[in-house]
PDB file of C-alpha atoms and ligand atoms in Angstrom:
ATOM      1  CA  MET A 631     -34.974  17.842  39.325  1.00  0.00           C
ATOM      2  CA  ALA A 632     -34.859  18.752  35.626  1.00  0.00           C
ATOM      3  CA  THR A 633     -37.672  17.360  33.493  1.00  0.00           C
ATOM      4  CA  ILE A 634     -37.021  15.153  30.455  1.00  0.00           C
ATOM      5  CA  PHE A 635     -37.898  18.162  28.316  1.00  0.00           C
ATOM      6  CA  THR A 636     -35.383  20.416  30.073  1.00  0.00           C
ATOM      7  CA  LYS A 637     -32.784  17.720  29.356  1.00  0.00           C
ATOM      8  CA  ILE A 638     -33.889  17.747  25.700  1.00  0.00           C
ATOM      9  CA  ILE A 639     -33.483  21.525  25.519  1.00  0.00           C
ATOM     10  CA  SER A 640     -29.972  21.303  26.987  1.00  0.00           C
ATOM     11  CA  GLY A 641     -29.037  18.478  24.594  1.00  0.00           C
ATOM     12  CA  GLU A 642     -28.466  16.008  27.435  1.00  0.00           C
ATOM     13  CA  ILE A 643     -31.211  13.872  25.827  1.00  0.00           C
ATOM     14  CA  PRO A 644     -31.227  13.883  21.999  1.00  0.00           C
ATOM     15  CA  SER A 645     -34.261  15.026  20.033  1.00  0.00           C
ATOM     16  CA  TYR A 646     -35.366  15.561  16.453  1.00  0.00           C
ATOM     17  CA  LYS A 647     -35.367  19.331  16.666  1.00  0.00           C
ATOM     18  CA  ILE A 648     -37.750  21.386  14.556  1.00  0.00           C
ATOM     19  CA  ALA A 649     -37.089  24.919  15.823  1.00  0.00           C
ATOM     20  CA  GLU A 650     -35.663  26.876  18.717  1.00  0.00           C
ATOM     21  CA  THR A 651     -35.886  30.466  19.922  1.00  0.00           C
ATOM     22  CA  GLU A 652     -34.561  32.134  23.048  1.00  0.00           C
ATOM     23  CA  ASP A 653     -37.662  31.032  24.949  1.00  0.00           C
ATOM     24  CA  PHE A 654     -39.176  28.057  23.092  1.00  0.00           C
ATOM     25  CA  TYR A 655     -38.224  24.702  21.566  1.00  0.00           C
ATOM     26  CA  ALA A 656     -40.061  22.376  19.146  1.00  0.00           C
ATOM     27  CA  PHE A 657     -39.198  18.717  18.481  1.00  0.00           C
ATOM     28  CA  LEU A 658     -40.796  15.519  17.222  1.00  0.00           C
ATOM     29  CA  ASP A 659     -42.696  13.405  19.737  1.00  0.00           C
ATOM     30  CA  ILE A 660     -40.793  10.121  20.149  1.00  0.00           C
ATOM     31  CA  ASN A 661     -44.040   8.110  20.319  1.00  0.00           C
ATOM     32  CA  PRO A 662     -46.125   9.869  17.660  1.00  0.00           C
ATOM     33  CA  ASN A 663     -49.856   9.546  17.056  1.00  0.00           C
ATOM     34  CA  ALA A 664     -49.103  10.356  13.413  1.00  0.00           C
ATOM     35  CA  GLU A 665     -46.082  11.297  11.310  1.00  0.00           C
ATOM     36  CA  GLY A 666     -45.012  14.835  12.153  1.00  0.00           C
ATOM     37  CA  HIS A 667     -46.460  14.835  15.700  1.00  0.00           C
ATOM     38  CA  THR A 668     -44.549  17.742  17.237  1.00  0.00           C
ATOM     39  CA  LEU A 669     -44.208  19.101  20.758  1.00  0.00           C
ATOM     40  CA  CYS A 670     -43.766  22.827  21.405  1.00  0.00           C
ATOM     41  CA  ILE A 671     -42.443  23.776  24.826  1.00  0.00           C
ATOM     42  CA  PRO A 672     -41.334  26.837  26.744  1.00  0.00           C
ATOM     43  CA  LYS A 673     -37.745  26.621  27.973  1.00  0.00           C
ATOM     44  CA  LYS A 674     -39.033  27.843  31.294  1.00  0.00           C
ATOM     45  CA  GLU A 675     -39.838  24.728  33.334  1.00  0.00           C
ATOM     46  CA  VAL A 676     -43.446  25.042  34.481  1.00  0.00           C
ATOM     47  CA  ASN A 677     -45.598  21.950  35.010  1.00  0.00           C
ATOM     48  CA  LYS A 678     -49.107  23.038  33.950  1.00  0.00           C
ATOM     49  CA  ILE A 679     -49.713  25.156  30.850  1.00  0.00           C
ATOM     50  CA  PHE A 680     -52.231  27.445  32.509  1.00  0.00           C
ATOM     51  CA  ASP A 681     -49.721  28.205  35.267  1.00  0.00           C
ATOM     52  CA  LEU A 682     -47.442  29.875  32.699  1.00  0.00           C
ATOM     53  CA  ASP A 683     -47.194  33.629  33.019  1.00  0.00           C
ATOM     54  CA  GLU A 684     -49.298  35.353  30.379  1.00  0.00           C
ATOM     55  CA  ALA A 685     -46.372  36.472  28.200  1.00  0.00           C
ATOM     56  CA  THR A 686     -44.917  32.952  28.065  1.00  0.00           C
ATOM     57  CA  TYR A 687     -48.339  31.432  27.374  1.00  0.00           C
ATOM     58  CA  ILE A 688     -48.991  33.818  24.496  1.00  0.00           C
ATOM     59  CA  GLY A 689     -45.423  33.354  23.262  1.00  0.00           C
ATOM     60  CA  LEU A 690     -45.934  29.572  23.262  1.00  0.00           C
ATOM     61  CA  MET A 691     -49.137  29.957  21.224  1.00  0.00           C
ATOM     62  CA  LYS A 692     -47.373  32.212  18.676  1.00  0.00           C
ATOM     63  CA  PHE A 693     -44.456  29.796  18.444  1.00  0.00           C
ATOM     64  CA  SER A 694     -46.863  26.825  18.047  1.00  0.00           C
ATOM     65  CA  HIS A 695     -48.725  28.723  15.315  1.00  0.00           C
ATOM     66  CA  ARG A 696     -45.500  29.187  13.353  1.00  0.00           C
ATOM     67  CA  ILE A 697     -44.632  25.501  13.686  1.00  0.00           C
ATOM     68  CA  ALA A 698     -48.180  24.368  12.771  1.00  0.00           C
ATOM     69  CA  ILE A 699     -48.095  26.359   9.524  1.00  0.00           C
ATOM     70  CA  ALA A 700     -44.854  24.640   8.486  1.00  0.00           C
ATOM     71  CA  LEU A 701     -46.180  21.259   9.625  1.00  0.00           C
ATOM     72  CA  GLU A 702     -49.307  21.571   7.493  1.00  0.00           C
ATOM     73  CA  LYS A 703     -47.174  22.324   4.431  1.00  0.00           C
ATOM     74  CA  ALA A 704     -44.767  19.467   5.129  1.00  0.00           C
ATOM     75  CA  ILE A 705     -47.082  16.594   6.064  1.00  0.00           C
ATOM     76  CA  PRO A 706     -50.090  15.526   3.958  1.00  0.00           C
ATOM     77  CA  CYS A 707     -53.087  15.861   6.310  1.00  0.00           C
ATOM     78  CA  LYS A 708     -56.555  17.347   6.580  1.00  0.00           C
ATOM     79  CA  ARG A 709     -55.502  19.779   9.302  1.00  0.00           C
ATOM     80  CA  ILE A 710     -53.212  20.211  12.280  1.00  0.00           C
ATOM     81  CA  GLY A 711     -54.798  19.330  15.604  1.00  0.00           C
ATOM     82  CA  MET A 712     -53.617  20.979  18.792  1.00  0.00           C
ATOM     83  CA  THR A 713     -53.851  19.209  22.147  1.00  0.00           C
ATOM     84  CA  VAL A 714     -52.627  19.901  25.656  1.00  0.00           C
ATOM     85  CA  ILE A 715     -52.484  17.012  28.123  1.00  0.00           C
ATOM     86  CA  GLY A 716     -49.386  16.908  30.298  1.00  0.00           C
ATOM     87  CA  LEU A 717     -50.201  13.822  32.350  1.00  0.00           C
ATOM     88  CA  GLU A 718     -46.912  12.139  31.427  1.00  0.00           C
ATOM     89  CA  VAL A 719     -44.319  14.924  31.401  1.00  0.00           C
ATOM     90  CA  PRO A 720     -44.640  17.718  34.007  1.00  0.00           C
ATOM     91  CA  HIS A 721     -43.295  20.425  31.695  1.00  0.00           C
ATOM     92  CA  ALA A 722     -45.911  22.485  29.828  1.00  0.00           C
ATOM     93  CA  HIS A 723     -46.204  21.498  26.167  1.00  0.00           C
ATOM     94  CA  VAL A 724     -48.477  21.739  23.145  1.00  0.00           C
ATOM     95  CA  HIS A 725     -49.000  18.691  20.927  1.00  0.00           C
ATOM     96  CA  LEU A 726     -49.343  19.551  17.216  1.00  0.00           C
ATOM     97  CA  ILE A 727     -50.681  16.524  15.343  1.00  0.00           C
ATOM     98  CA  PRO A 728     -51.263  16.218  11.572  1.00  0.00           C
ATOM     99  CA  LEU A 729     -54.758  14.705  11.359  1.00  0.00           C
ATOM    100  CA  GLN A 730     -56.219  12.470   8.683  1.00  0.00           C
ATOM    101  CA  THR A 731     -58.836  10.849  10.882  1.00  0.00           C
ATOM    102  CA  MET A 732     -60.229  11.235  14.393  1.00  0.00           C
ATOM    103  CA  GLU A 733     -58.067   8.265  15.437  1.00  0.00           C
ATOM    104  CA  ASP A 734     -54.956  10.417  14.935  1.00  0.00           C
ATOM    105  CA  ALA A 735     -56.196  12.656  17.741  1.00  0.00           C
ATOM    106  CA  LEU A 736     -56.409   9.723  20.146  1.00  0.00           C
ATOM    107  CA  PHE A 737     -53.305   8.867  22.102  1.00  0.00           C
ATOM    108  CA  SER A 738     -53.834   5.136  21.635  1.00  0.00           C
ATOM    109  CA  ASN A 739     -52.984   4.740  17.961  1.00  0.00           C
ATOM    110  CA  LYS A 740     -49.201   5.052  17.819  1.00  0.00           C
ATOM    111  CA  GLN A 741     -46.828   5.019  14.827  1.00  0.00           C
ATOM    112  CA  LYS A 742     -43.513   3.172  14.949  1.00  0.00           C
ATOM    113  CA  LEU A 743     -40.878   5.110  13.047  1.00  0.00           C
ATOM    114  CA  GLU A 744     -37.211   4.390  12.404  1.00  0.00           C
ATOM    115  CA  PRO A 745     -34.549   7.005  13.227  1.00  0.00           C
ATOM    116  CA  GLU A 746     -34.063   7.771   9.512  1.00  0.00           C
ATOM    117  CA  GLU A 747     -37.794   8.400   9.173  1.00  0.00           C
ATOM    118  CA  PHE A 748     -37.793  10.820  12.124  1.00  0.00           C
ATOM    119  CA  GLU A 749     -34.769  12.593  10.574  1.00  0.00           C
ATOM    120  CA  ALA A 750     -36.471  12.904   7.186  1.00  0.00           C
ATOM    121  CA  ILE A 751     -39.706  14.228   8.725  1.00  0.00           C
ATOM    122  CA  ALA A 752     -37.855  16.773  10.868  1.00  0.00           C
ATOM    123  CA  ASN A 753     -35.853  17.974   7.860  1.00  0.00           C
ATOM    124  CA  LYS A 754     -38.999  18.320   5.765  1.00  0.00           C
ATOM    125  CA  ILE A 755     -40.814  20.355   8.423  1.00  0.00           C
ATOM    126  CA  THR A 756     -37.840  22.652   9.016  1.00  0.00           C
ATOM    127  CA  SER A 757     -37.579  23.276   5.272  1.00  0.00           C
ATOM    128  CA  PHE A 758     -40.994  24.998   5.455  1.00  0.00           C
ATOM    129  CA  LEU A 759     -40.171  27.267   8.414  1.00  0.00           C
TER     130      LEU A 759
HETATM  131  P1  5GP B  43     -48.344  14.218  27.948  1.00  0.00           P
HETATM  132  O1  5GP B  43     -47.464  14.665  29.106  1.00  0.00           O
HETATM  133  O2  5GP B  43     -48.905  15.377  27.173  1.00  0.00           O
HETATM  134  O3  5GP B  43     -49.379  13.241  28.368  1.00  0.00           O
HETATM  135  O4  5GP B  43     -47.414  13.410  26.948  1.00  0.00           O
HETATM  136  C1  5GP B  43     -46.036  13.636  26.845  1.00  0.00           C
HETATM  137  C2  5GP B  43     -45.565  13.336  25.435  1.00  0.00           C
HETATM  138  O5  5GP B  43     -44.137  13.424  25.442  1.00  0.00           O
HETATM  139  C3  5GP B  43     -45.915  11.924  24.915  1.00  0.00           C
HETATM  140  O6  5GP B  43     -46.607  12.049  23.685  1.00  0.00           O
HETATM  141  C4  5GP B  43     -44.567  11.230  24.768  1.00  0.00           C
HETATM  142  O7  5GP B  43     -44.495  10.383  23.653  1.00  0.00           O
HETATM  143  C5  5GP B  43     -43.595  12.394  24.656  1.00  0.00           C
HETATM  144  N1  5GP B  43     -42.286  12.081  25.201  1.00  0.00           N
HETATM  145  C6  5GP B  43     -42.032  11.540  26.427  1.00  0.00           C
HETATM  146  N2  5GP B  43     -40.703  11.397  26.608  1.00  0.00           N
HETATM  147  C7  5GP B  43     -40.115  11.844  25.463  1.00  0.00           C
HETATM  148  C8  5GP B  43     -38.763  11.938  25.056  1.00  0.00           C
HETATM  149  O8  5GP B  43     -37.812  11.589  25.759  1.00  0.00           O
HETATM  150  N3  5GP B  43     -38.538  12.471  23.815  1.00  0.00           N
HETATM  151  C9  5GP B  43     -39.553  12.879  23.006  1.00  0.00           C
HETATM  152  N4  5GP B  43     -39.216  13.384  21.816  1.00  0.00           N
HETATM  153  N5  5GP B  43     -40.851  12.803  23.368  1.00  0.00           N
HETATM  154  C10 5GP B  43     -41.108  12.288  24.581  1.00  0.00           C
END
């Protein structure tokens, strides 16, 4: 069965898209730790990140790097944190999180954003790509 993220890639489930290539897709996390919290995923549906073939893994890191650079320009923060968990969605993904404090790196402190706020954040990040 297709994962939620595969449905996001196909457009079956909407997302606030940041970037897309032939092999990768980046979009805002719907339940962000901090404004700008972005997920980078391979289109290839593989559960665990370290089960990706080497080329896809390296490609995902390069893609995440490009997104993180834009994110750091778009969102006021001390730095971009990168986390891999994957306990909720069985489709490999990298979390990129603009950090102001250590709490932003914890997945317990969530921000509630309105659709217009997600739209504005996504537009700002994409303007720096
Ligand atoms: P993990 O699998 O790394 O523990 O967490 C999965 C992440 O995906 C969570 O931060 C969660 O908020 C995010 N997420 C889950 N479902 C959706 C969704 O339908 N859309 C978006 N944009 N993010 C989602």
